[in-house]
Short mmCIF file of C-alpha atoms in Angstrom, two decimals:
data_model
loop_
_atom_site.label_atom_id
_atom_site.label_comp_id
_atom_site.label_asym_id
_atom_site.label_seq_id
_atom_site.Cartn_x
_atom_site.Cartn_y
_atom_site.Cartn_z
CA MET I 1431 0.00 0.00 0.00
CA ILE I 1432 2.90 2.35 0.66
CA ARG I 1433 5.73 2.74 -1.82
CA GLN I 1434 8.73 4.99 -2.15
CA LEU I 1435 8.45 7.52 -4.91
CA LYS I 1436 11.08 8.76 -7.26
CA GLN I 1437 10.05 11.45 -9.69
CA ASP I 1438 6.73 10.14 -11.00
CA PHE I 1439 4.67 12.27 -8.62
CA ARG I 1440 6.32 15.39 -10.05
CA GLU I 1441 5.27 14.31 -13.51
CA LYS I 1442 1.78 13.67 -12.19
CA ALA I 1443 1.65 17.13 -10.59
CA ARG I 1444 2.84 18.69 -13.83
CA ASN I 1445 0.24 16.87 -15.90
CA ALA I 1446 -2.56 17.72 -13.47
CA ASN I 1447 -1.39 21.36 -13.00
CA ILE I 1448 -0.95 20.93 -9.25
CA PRO I 1449 1.20 23.74 -7.77
CA LEU I 1450 3.39 21.30 -5.88
CA GLU I 1451 6.22 23.76 -5.22
CA VAL I 1452 5.61 27.44 -4.54
CA THR I 1453 8.31 30.06 -4.05
CA PHE I 1454 7.02 32.72 -1.67
CA GLU I 1455 8.84 36.05 -1.54
CA LEU I 1456 7.90 37.37 1.90
CA THR I 1457 9.63 40.74 1.60
CA TYR I 1458 11.83 42.74 -0.75
CA ARG I 1459 13.60 44.34 2.22
CA CYS I 1460 17.17 43.24 2.78
CA ASN I 1461 19.96 44.05 5.23
CA LEU I 1462 22.64 43.46 2.57
CA SER I 1463 23.19 45.15 -0.75
CA CYS I 1464 24.54 42.48 -3.09
CA VAL I 1465 25.90 43.79 -6.36
CA HIS I 1466 24.24 41.10 -8.50
CA CYS I 1467 20.81 41.18 -6.84
CA TYR I 1468 18.01 41.41 -9.40
CA LEU I 1469 15.97 43.45 -6.93
CA LYS I 1470 17.08 47.04 -7.15
CA GLY I 1471 15.52 48.83 -4.21
CA GLU I 1472 12.01 47.48 -4.81
CA THR I 1473 9.50 48.34 -2.13
CA CYS I 1474 5.91 47.25 -1.88
CA GLU I 1475 3.07 46.98 0.58
CA GLU I 1476 3.74 43.56 2.07
CA MET I 1477 0.89 41.22 2.91
CA THR I 1478 0.01 41.08 6.58
CA THR I 1479 0.47 37.97 8.70
CA GLY I 1480 -3.25 37.22 8.43
CA GLU I 1481 -3.25 37.65 4.66
CA ILE I 1482 -0.29 35.28 4.35
CA PHE I 1483 -2.02 32.69 6.56
CA ALA I 1484 -5.03 32.86 4.22
CA VAL I 1485 -2.76 32.36 1.20
CA ILE I 1486 -1.14 29.34 2.86
CA ASP I 1487 -4.61 27.87 3.45
CA GLN I 1488 -5.39 28.34 -0.24
CA LEU I 1489 -2.11 26.77 -1.35
CA ALA I 1490 -2.65 23.74 0.89
CA GLU I 1491 -6.14 23.37 -0.63
CA CYS I 1492 -4.68 23.52 -4.14
CA GLY I 1493 -2.19 20.72 -3.49
CA THR I 1494 1.03 22.53 -2.59
CA LEU I 1495 3.49 20.30 -0.73
CA HIS I 1496 6.61 22.45 -0.62
CA LEU I 1497 6.94 26.17 0.19
CA ILE I 1498 10.23 27.92 -0.47
CA PHE I 1499 10.51 31.21 1.40
CA THR I 1500 12.73 33.84 -0.14
CA GLY I 1501 13.10 37.59 -0.39
CA GLY I 1502 14.73 40.06 0.20
CA GLU I 1503 15.74 38.72 3.56
CA CYS I 1504 12.77 36.87 5.07
CA LEU I 1505 14.11 37.04 8.60
CA LEU I 1506 13.57 40.80 8.60
CA ARG I 1507 9.89 39.96 8.98
CA GLU I 1508 9.20 39.70 12.69
CA ASP I 1509 6.40 37.26 11.96
CA PHE I 1510 8.60 34.88 9.93
CA PHE I 1511 8.43 32.00 12.40
CA ASP I 1512 4.69 32.53 12.90
CA ILE I 1513 4.28 32.15 9.14
CA ALA I 1514 6.57 29.12 9.00
CA GLY I 1515 4.81 27.53 11.99
CA TYR I 1516 1.43 28.08 10.38
CA ALA I 1517 2.62 26.49 7.13
CA ARG I 1518 3.92 23.46 9.05
CA SER I 1519 0.58 23.15 10.81
CA LYS I 1520 -0.84 22.70 7.30
CA ASN I 1521 1.66 19.85 6.80
CA LEU I 1522 3.73 21.67 4.18
CA ALA I 1523 7.46 21.10 3.69
CA LEU I 1524 9.50 24.28 4.11
CA SER I 1525 12.75 25.64 2.76
CA LEU I 1526 14.33 29.05 3.17
CA ILE I 1527 16.73 31.04 1.00
CA THR I 1528 18.54 33.50 3.24
CA ASN I 1529 21.78 35.41 3.75
CA ALA I 1530 21.69 33.93 7.29
CA THR I 1531 23.18 37.02 8.94
CA LEU I 1532 20.25 37.14 11.37
CA ILE I 1533 20.49 33.51 12.46
CA ASP I 1534 21.93 32.93 15.93
CA GLY I 1535 21.81 29.83 18.11
CA PRO I 1536 18.19 30.13 19.31
CA THR I 1537 17.03 30.99 15.77
CA ALA I 1538 18.80 27.94 14.34
CA LYS I 1539 16.92 25.80 16.85
CA LYS I 1540 13.62 27.16 15.57
CA PHE I 1541 14.45 25.83 12.10
CA LYS I 1542 15.09 22.42 13.61
CA ASP I 1543 11.91 22.53 15.67
CA LEU I 1544 9.90 23.35 12.54
CA ASN I 1545 11.59 20.53 10.60
CA PHE I 1546 12.80 22.74 7.76
CA LEU I 1547 13.70 20.58 4.80
CA GLU I 1548 16.59 22.88 3.94
CA VAL I 1549 18.05 26.30 4.65
CA SER I 1550 19.94 27.71 1.64
CA VAL I 1551 22.55 30.27 2.56
CA SER I 1552 23.99 32.66 -0.02
CA ILE I 1553 27.80 32.67 0.20
CA TYR I 1554 29.89 34.18 -2.57
CA GLY I 1555 33.44 33.33 -1.56
CA LEU I 1556 35.66 33.08 1.49
CA ASN I 1557 37.48 36.32 0.64
CA CYS I 1558 35.25 38.35 -1.67
CA HIS I 1559 31.94 37.80 0.13
CA ASP I 1560 31.78 41.14 1.94
CA ARG I 1561 32.74 42.99 -1.24
CA ILE I 1562 29.83 41.41 -3.10
CA THR I 1563 27.33 42.01 -0.30
CA SER I 1564 28.69 45.57 0.14
CA THR I 1565 28.53 44.84 3.88
CA LYS I 1566 31.59 44.47 6.07
CA GLY I 1567 31.37 41.53 8.48
CA SER I 1568 28.61 39.75 6.56
CA PHE I 1569 30.72 36.65 5.83
CA ILE I 1570 31.56 36.15 9.49
CA LYS I 1571 27.88 36.44 10.43
CA SER I 1572 26.76 34.01 7.71
CA HIS I 1573 29.54 31.57 8.59
CA GLU I 1574 28.58 31.66 12.27
CA ALA I 1575 24.96 31.06 11.30
CA ILE I 1576 25.94 28.01 9.24
CA LYS I 1577 27.75 26.61 12.28
CA HIS I 1578 24.64 27.17 14.43
CA LEU I 1579 22.49 25.39 11.83
CA ILE I 1580 24.93 22.47 11.61
CA ARG I 1581 24.87 22.16 15.40
CA GLU I 1582 21.10 21.88 15.24
CA ASN I 1583 21.40 19.27 12.48
CA VAL I 1584 19.53 21.45 9.98
CA SER I 1585 20.22 20.62 6.35
CA VAL I 1586 22.19 23.54 4.84
CA GLN I 1587 22.84 24.30 1.22
CA VAL I 1588 25.32 26.96 0.10
CA LYS I 1589 23.97 28.84 -2.90
CA THR I 1590 26.55 30.74 -4.94
CA PRO I 1591 25.89 32.83 -8.01
CA VAL I 1592 29.14 32.68 -9.98
CA MET I 1593 30.33 35.97 -11.47
CA ASN I 1594 33.51 37.55 -12.76
CA LEU I 1595 33.99 38.81 -9.17
CA ASN I 1596 34.15 35.39 -7.51
CA PHE I 1597 34.78 32.71 -10.17
CA ASN I 1598 38.33 32.22 -8.91
CA GLU I 1599 37.11 31.42 -5.40
CA ILE I 1600 34.63 28.71 -6.35
CA GLU I 1601 37.03 25.80 -5.97
CA GLN I 1602 38.03 27.02 -2.50
CA LEU I 1603 34.36 27.43 -1.56
CA SER I 1604 33.62 23.96 -2.83
CA VAL I 1605 36.28 22.52 -0.49
CA PHE I 1606 34.91 24.64 2.39
CA CYS I 1607 31.44 23.15 1.83
CA GLU I 1608 32.78 19.63 1.54
CA GLN I 1609 34.65 19.98 4.82
CA LEU I 1610 31.50 21.15 6.58
CA GLY I 1611 29.34 18.53 4.88
CA LEU I 1612 27.22 21.13 3.10
CA ASP I 1613 25.46 20.80 -0.21
CA PHE I 1614 27.14 23.25 -2.61
CA ALA I 1615 25.08 24.80 -5.40
CA PRO I 1616 27.07 27.20 -7.58
CA ASN I 1617 25.10 28.82 -10.38
CA PRO I 1618 26.59 30.76 -13.28
CA PHE I 1619 23.24 32.25 -14.34
CA ILE I 1620 23.11 35.93 -13.47
CA THR I 1621 19.72 37.42 -14.24
CA MET I 1622 18.57 40.84 -15.35
CA CYS I 1623 17.26 43.33 -12.82
CA SER I 1624 13.56 43.12 -12.09
CA ASP I 1625 13.12 46.68 -13.35
CA GLY I 1626 14.13 45.46 -16.81
CA THR I 1627 17.62 46.96 -16.76
CA ARG I 1628 20.70 44.93 -17.66
CA LYS I 1629 23.28 46.32 -15.26
CA THR I 1630 23.80 42.97 -13.49
CA LEU I 1631 24.60 41.18 -16.76
CA ALA I 1632 28.01 42.88 -16.80
CA LEU I 1633 28.90 40.64 -13.84
CA ARG I 1634 28.71 37.47 -15.93
CA MET I 1635 31.95 35.60 -16.52
CA ASP I 1636 33.64 36.11 -19.85
CA ASP I 1637 34.36 33.05 -22.00
CA GLY I 1638 37.82 32.46 -20.50
CA GLN I 1639 36.49 32.62 -16.95
CA LEU I 1640 33.50 30.46 -17.82
CA SER I 1641 35.81 27.88 -19.39
CA ARG I 1642 37.97 27.68 -16.28
CA TYR I 1643 34.94 27.52 -13.96
CA THR I 1644 33.17 24.89 -16.06
CA CYS I 1645 36.29 22.76 -16.23
CA GLU I 1646 36.61 22.86 -12.45
CA ARG I 1647 32.98 21.87 -12.00
CA ILE I 1648 33.20 18.99 -14.47
CA GLU I 1649 36.34 17.73 -12.75
CA SER I 1650 34.61 17.95 -9.38
CA GLY I 1651 32.05 15.50 -10.73
CA GLU I 1652 29.20 17.95 -11.19
CA ARG I 1653 26.58 16.70 -13.60
CA ALA I 1654 24.63 19.19 -15.67
CA SER I 1655 20.98 18.36 -16.04
CA GLY I 1656 19.49 18.99 -19.43
CA PHE I 1657 15.85 19.14 -20.43
CA ASN I 1658 13.54 16.99 -22.51
CA SER I 1659 10.24 18.82 -22.07
CA PHE I 1660 8.99 22.36 -21.64
CA CYS I 1661 9.65 23.47 -18.08
CA ASN I 1662 7.25 23.24 -15.14
CA THR I 1663 6.51 26.96 -14.95
CA GLY I 1664 2.83 27.55 -14.21
CA ARG I 1665 2.22 23.79 -14.11
CA SER I 1666 3.72 22.32 -10.95
CA VAL I 1667 5.55 25.44 -9.75
CA ALA I 1668 4.41 28.98 -8.97
CA ALA I 1669 5.68 32.07 -7.19
CA ILE I 1670 4.12 34.76 -5.02
CA SER I 1671 5.47 38.27 -4.38
CA PRO I 1672 5.40 40.05 -1.00
CA SER I 1673 2.40 42.11 -2.12
CA GLY I 1674 0.46 39.03 -3.22
CA ASP I 1675 1.04 39.00 -6.96
CA VAL I 1676 1.16 35.50 -8.43
CA PHE I 1677 3.72 34.48 -11.05
CA PRO I 1678 4.10 31.26 -13.09
CA CYS I 1679 7.49 30.76 -11.38
CA ILE I 1680 10.13 32.86 -9.65
CA ALA I 1681 11.91 33.63 -12.94
CA PHE I 1682 8.80 35.05 -14.60
CA LYS I 1683 8.30 38.76 -14.12
CA LYS I 1684 4.75 38.76 -15.50
CA SER I 1685 2.06 38.81 -12.79
CA ILE I 1686 -0.92 36.61 -13.58
CA GLY I 1687 -3.14 37.97 -10.81
CA SER I 1688 -3.27 39.47 -7.33
CA LEU I 1689 -4.19 37.55 -4.19
CA LYS I 1690 -5.61 40.78 -2.84
CA LYS I 1691 -8.34 40.56 -5.48
CA GLN I 1692 -8.69 36.85 -6.26
CA SER I 1693 -8.08 33.52 -4.57
CA PHE I 1694 -5.05 31.48 -5.59
CA SER I 1695 -7.21 28.76 -7.13
CA ASP I 1696 -9.14 31.34 -9.14
CA ILE I 1697 -5.89 32.70 -10.58
CA TRP I 1698 -4.34 29.26 -11.03
CA ASN I 1699 -7.33 27.75 -12.78
CA ASN I 1700 -8.50 30.69 -14.88
CA SER I 1701 -5.46 32.70 -15.94
CA PRO I 1702 -5.37 32.99 -19.76
CA TYR I 1703 -1.60 33.40 -19.62
CA LEU I 1704 -1.22 30.14 -17.67
CA SER I 1705 -3.40 28.39 -20.25
CA PHE I 1706 -1.01 29.67 -22.90
CA LEU I 1707 2.07 28.50 -20.95
CA ARG I 1708 0.53 25.10 -20.34
CA SER I 1709 -0.11 24.67 -24.06
CA LEU I 1710 3.60 24.98 -24.83
CA GLU I 1711 5.59 21.87 -25.61
CA LEU I 1712 9.25 21.34 -26.38
CA ALA I 1713 8.37 20.86 -30.05
CA HIS I 1714 7.24 24.49 -30.17
CA MET I 1715 10.83 25.51 -29.45
CA LYS I 1716 12.11 24.97 -32.95
CA GLU I 1717 15.81 25.53 -32.25
CA CYS I 1718 16.03 24.09 -28.74
CA SER I 1719 14.07 20.92 -29.54
CA VAL I 1720 16.70 19.81 -32.07
CA CYS I 1721 19.75 21.24 -30.28
CA THR I 1722 22.67 18.86 -29.81
CA VAL I 1723 23.66 20.25 -26.38
CA ARG I 1724 20.19 20.01 -24.85
CA ASN I 1725 21.43 17.28 -22.48
CA VAL I 1726 23.68 19.79 -20.65
CA CYS I 1727 21.55 22.92 -21.03
CA ARG I 1728 19.64 24.59 -18.23
CA LEU I 1729 17.21 26.43 -20.46
CA CYS I 1730 14.87 28.86 -18.73
CA PRO I 1731 12.08 30.06 -21.05
CA ALA I 1732 11.27 32.90 -18.63
CA GLU I 1733 14.82 34.21 -18.91
CA ALA I 1734 14.73 33.78 -22.69
CA LEU I 1735 11.60 35.92 -22.73
CA GLU I 1736 12.98 38.50 -20.34
CA GLU I 1737 16.40 38.84 -21.88
CA ASP I 1738 15.98 37.89 -25.53
CA GLY I 1739 12.32 38.73 -26.03
CA ASP I 1740 10.91 35.35 -27.07
CA ILE I 1741 9.80 32.53 -24.81
CA LEU I 1742 10.23 29.96 -27.58
CA SER I 1743 13.71 31.02 -28.67
CA PRO I 1744 16.97 29.90 -27.12
CA HIS I 1745 18.20 31.88 -24.15
CA LYS I 1746 21.55 33.02 -25.46
CA GLU I 1747 23.30 32.86 -22.09
CA ALA I 1748 22.05 29.30 -21.52
CA CYS I 1749 23.41 28.43 -25.00
CA ARG I 1750 26.81 29.95 -24.16
CA ILE I 1751 27.07 27.96 -20.92
CA ALA I 1752 25.83 24.69 -22.45
CA TYR I 1753 28.09 24.93 -25.51
CA MET I 1754 31.07 25.62 -23.29
CA ARG I 1755 30.40 22.53 -21.20
CA HIS I 1756 29.74 20.40 -24.28
CA LYS I 1757 32.97 21.61 -25.91
CA LEU I 1758 35.09 20.97 -22.83
CA ILE I 1759 33.72 17.48 -22.42
CA ASN I 1760 34.17 16.64 -26.11
CA GLU I 1761 37.63 18.09 -26.45
CA ARG I 1762 38.59 16.29 -23.26
CA LYS I 1763 40.15 19.44 -21.95
CA CYS I 1764 38.97 18.25 -18.56
CA LYS I 1765 39.90 14.98 -16.93
CA CYS I 1766 36.26 13.91 -16.93
CA MET T 659 9.76 -4.04 13.64
CA LEU T 660 7.97 -7.37 13.31
CA MET T 661 4.27 -7.18 12.68
CA GLU T 662 3.62 -9.64 15.50
CA LYS T 663 4.62 -6.92 17.94
CA LEU T 664 1.76 -4.67 16.88
CA ASN T 665 -0.99 -4.62 19.44
CA ILE T 666 -4.36 -3.45 18.23
CA ASN T 667 -4.84 -1.59 21.49
CA ASN T 668 -1.87 0.64 20.66
CA TYR T 669 -2.42 4.18 19.50
CA VAL T 670 -0.73 5.47 16.37
CA LYS T 671 0.18 9.03 15.49
CA ARG T 672 1.76 10.69 12.46
CA LYS T 673 5.30 11.87 13.20
CA LYS T 674 5.75 15.61 13.17
CA GLU T 675 8.71 15.38 10.78
CA ILE T 676 6.38 14.47 7.91
CA ALA T 677 4.92 16.76 5.25
CA PHE T 678 2.01 15.39 3.26
CA GLN T 679 -0.50 16.35 0.65
CA ASN T 680 -3.35 14.68 -1.21
CA MET T 681 -2.69 14.36 -4.90
CA ASP T 682 -5.17 13.06 -7.37
CA GLN T 683 -6.61 10.04 -5.50
CA GLU T 684 -3.42 9.35 -3.62
CA LEU T 685 -1.38 10.72 -0.78
CA VAL T 686 2.21 11.94 -1.11
CA LEU T 687 4.31 11.91 2.05
CA LEU T 688 7.73 13.47 2.53
CA ASN T 689 9.96 12.50 5.42
CA LEU T 690 11.63 15.84 6.21
CA GLU T 691 14.51 14.13 8.01
CA SER T 692 15.49 11.77 5.23
CA GLY T 693 14.10 13.65 2.21
CA VAL T 694 12.42 10.44 1.03
CA TYR T 695 9.03 10.70 -0.69
CA TYR T 696 6.30 8.07 -0.40
CA SER T 697 2.92 7.60 -1.94
CA THR T 698 -0.09 5.60 -0.95
CA ASN T 699 -3.45 4.77 -2.47
CA LYS T 700 -6.91 5.93 -1.42
CA VAL T 701 -7.29 3.40 1.41
CA GLY T 702 -3.82 4.26 2.71
CA GLN T 703 -4.78 7.92 2.50
CA ARG T 704 -7.77 7.28 4.76
CA ILE T 705 -5.70 5.29 7.24
CA TRP T 706 -3.12 8.09 7.39
CA GLN T 707 -5.92 10.56 8.05
CA LEU T 708 -7.12 8.45 10.97
CA CYS T 709 -3.63 8.16 12.50
CA ASP T 710 -3.94 11.44 14.41
CA GLY T 711 -3.33 9.85 17.83
CA SER T 712 -6.97 9.91 18.90
CA MET T 713 -7.76 6.27 18.03
CA ASN T 714 -6.12 2.96 18.72
CA ILE T 715 -5.59 0.45 15.92
CA ARG T 716 -8.75 -1.45 16.81
CA GLU T 717 -10.83 1.72 16.47
CA ILE T 718 -9.13 2.56 13.19
CA ILE T 719 -10.02 -0.89 11.81
CA LEU T 720 -13.64 -0.42 12.90
CA LYS T 721 -13.81 3.01 11.30
CA LEU T 722 -12.37 1.70 8.04
CA SER T 723 -14.75 -1.24 7.97
CA ASP T 724 -17.58 1.31 8.17
CA ASP T 725 -16.05 3.60 5.54
CA PHE T 726 -15.40 0.85 3.00
CA ASP T 727 -18.28 -1.43 3.93
CA LYS T 728 -16.05 -4.43 4.69
CA SER T 729 -15.92 -6.65 7.75
CA SER T 730 -13.22 -5.90 10.33
CA ASP T 731 -11.87 -9.44 9.96
CA ASP T 732 -11.45 -8.96 6.22
CA ILE T 733 -9.37 -5.83 6.50
CA LYS T 734 -7.53 -6.35 9.78
CA ASN T 735 -4.38 -7.96 8.35
CA ASP T 736 -4.07 -5.39 5.55
CA VAL T 737 -4.41 -2.50 7.99
CA LEU T 738 -1.87 -4.00 10.38
CA GLU T 739 0.54 -4.58 7.54
CA TYR T 740 0.15 -1.01 6.34
CA ILE T 741 0.60 0.48 9.80
CA ASN T 742 3.62 -1.74 10.26
CA ASP T 743 5.07 -0.38 7.00
CA LEU T 744 4.48 3.20 8.14
CA ILE T 745 6.23 2.52 11.45
CA ASN T 746 9.15 0.80 9.72
CA GLU T 747 9.56 3.79 7.42
CA ASP T 748 9.62 6.06 10.48
CA LEU T 749 6.46 7.90 9.45
CA LEU T 750 4.28 6.88 12.38
CA SER T 751 4.73 6.60 16.16
CA LEU T 752 3.22 3.81 18.16
CA TYR T 753 2.26 4.23 21.81
CA SER T 754 0.02 2.58 24.37
#
């Protein structure tokens, strides 16, 4: 009667349009000022605790299993643990993406007590971290927080956007994570600013830097996951902004409705834009569907739309990264 | 744990380290400690619902026999086996 699942339930959720995983931005406020952040001083009228509880009720009704809290820095909300506790009372799995500077010993224990599935901490490098956050002392605080979380046996992931400012510290950071037993998730995708400007794109690695970084990652045994279907945006994933706007996923900047005016299920089941997204198949992506490096490409249609103007066209940055990896593997420039 | 050790007078309760959600005629469970996902069918879904600590196994069997219009004797072994599986997978606590 009971069986262990692998991935088939995700496929089922996708096919049935069940919002299994929802990314919930609780605030745009942040105590750091990271140079690559896609939020550039956004402010908004945040939902109240009561409004967020009502949204959590609606998500649980719609089939959500996993809530990922992000921001801004969520822990700036004084009601964060009330919100997390309420979501757990609805039997949801919780994760948090945080800079961790506000996590001390007692706070780390709260994550354990609420059975957080994972706390993802943004770390950019052992030396350059404070330069990237524009905040002196931030690395020490985040590092201390990680130690508190480890002590409480909370699962910690280190998330690292890889840029031309920190690419030469990634190997060192990888060793740091390995020594502490942390999951390390470097990511070379730097996104545009949410106001539509491209300032952050100048932080991307150039081809030489990308080649060196990719080689290191291949040699460390990292496997790139490709794609063989249109992504799950608006099907089994969704995102919610601090003011209650709903998005097909965290990468999409197009709001499909406001929770201040409609219920989540109303938006989820009746949005014309979601119907459009759900009608898209890989075959509609004429270039990507026949691409020879699809098996190592992390295509994001939302980023293709945002940056290159067409959801069905290749995302040029994803192409650059995938072709680099493909080339390095084929030319056996790496030991892999 | 061996099934023989299960006593139908024991109470069973879902562990707090579990996230779960109904999905299209089945139940998906996630053990937040191990990260392992599980699924169960409609009957298993109902049993899980009843394992809130307020009933012992005997009462759960009686409730299920009502729900599914089957005799207690017919379903007893299946229910015990299922509860045993849930305990073995560390999803359920057993107490007297």
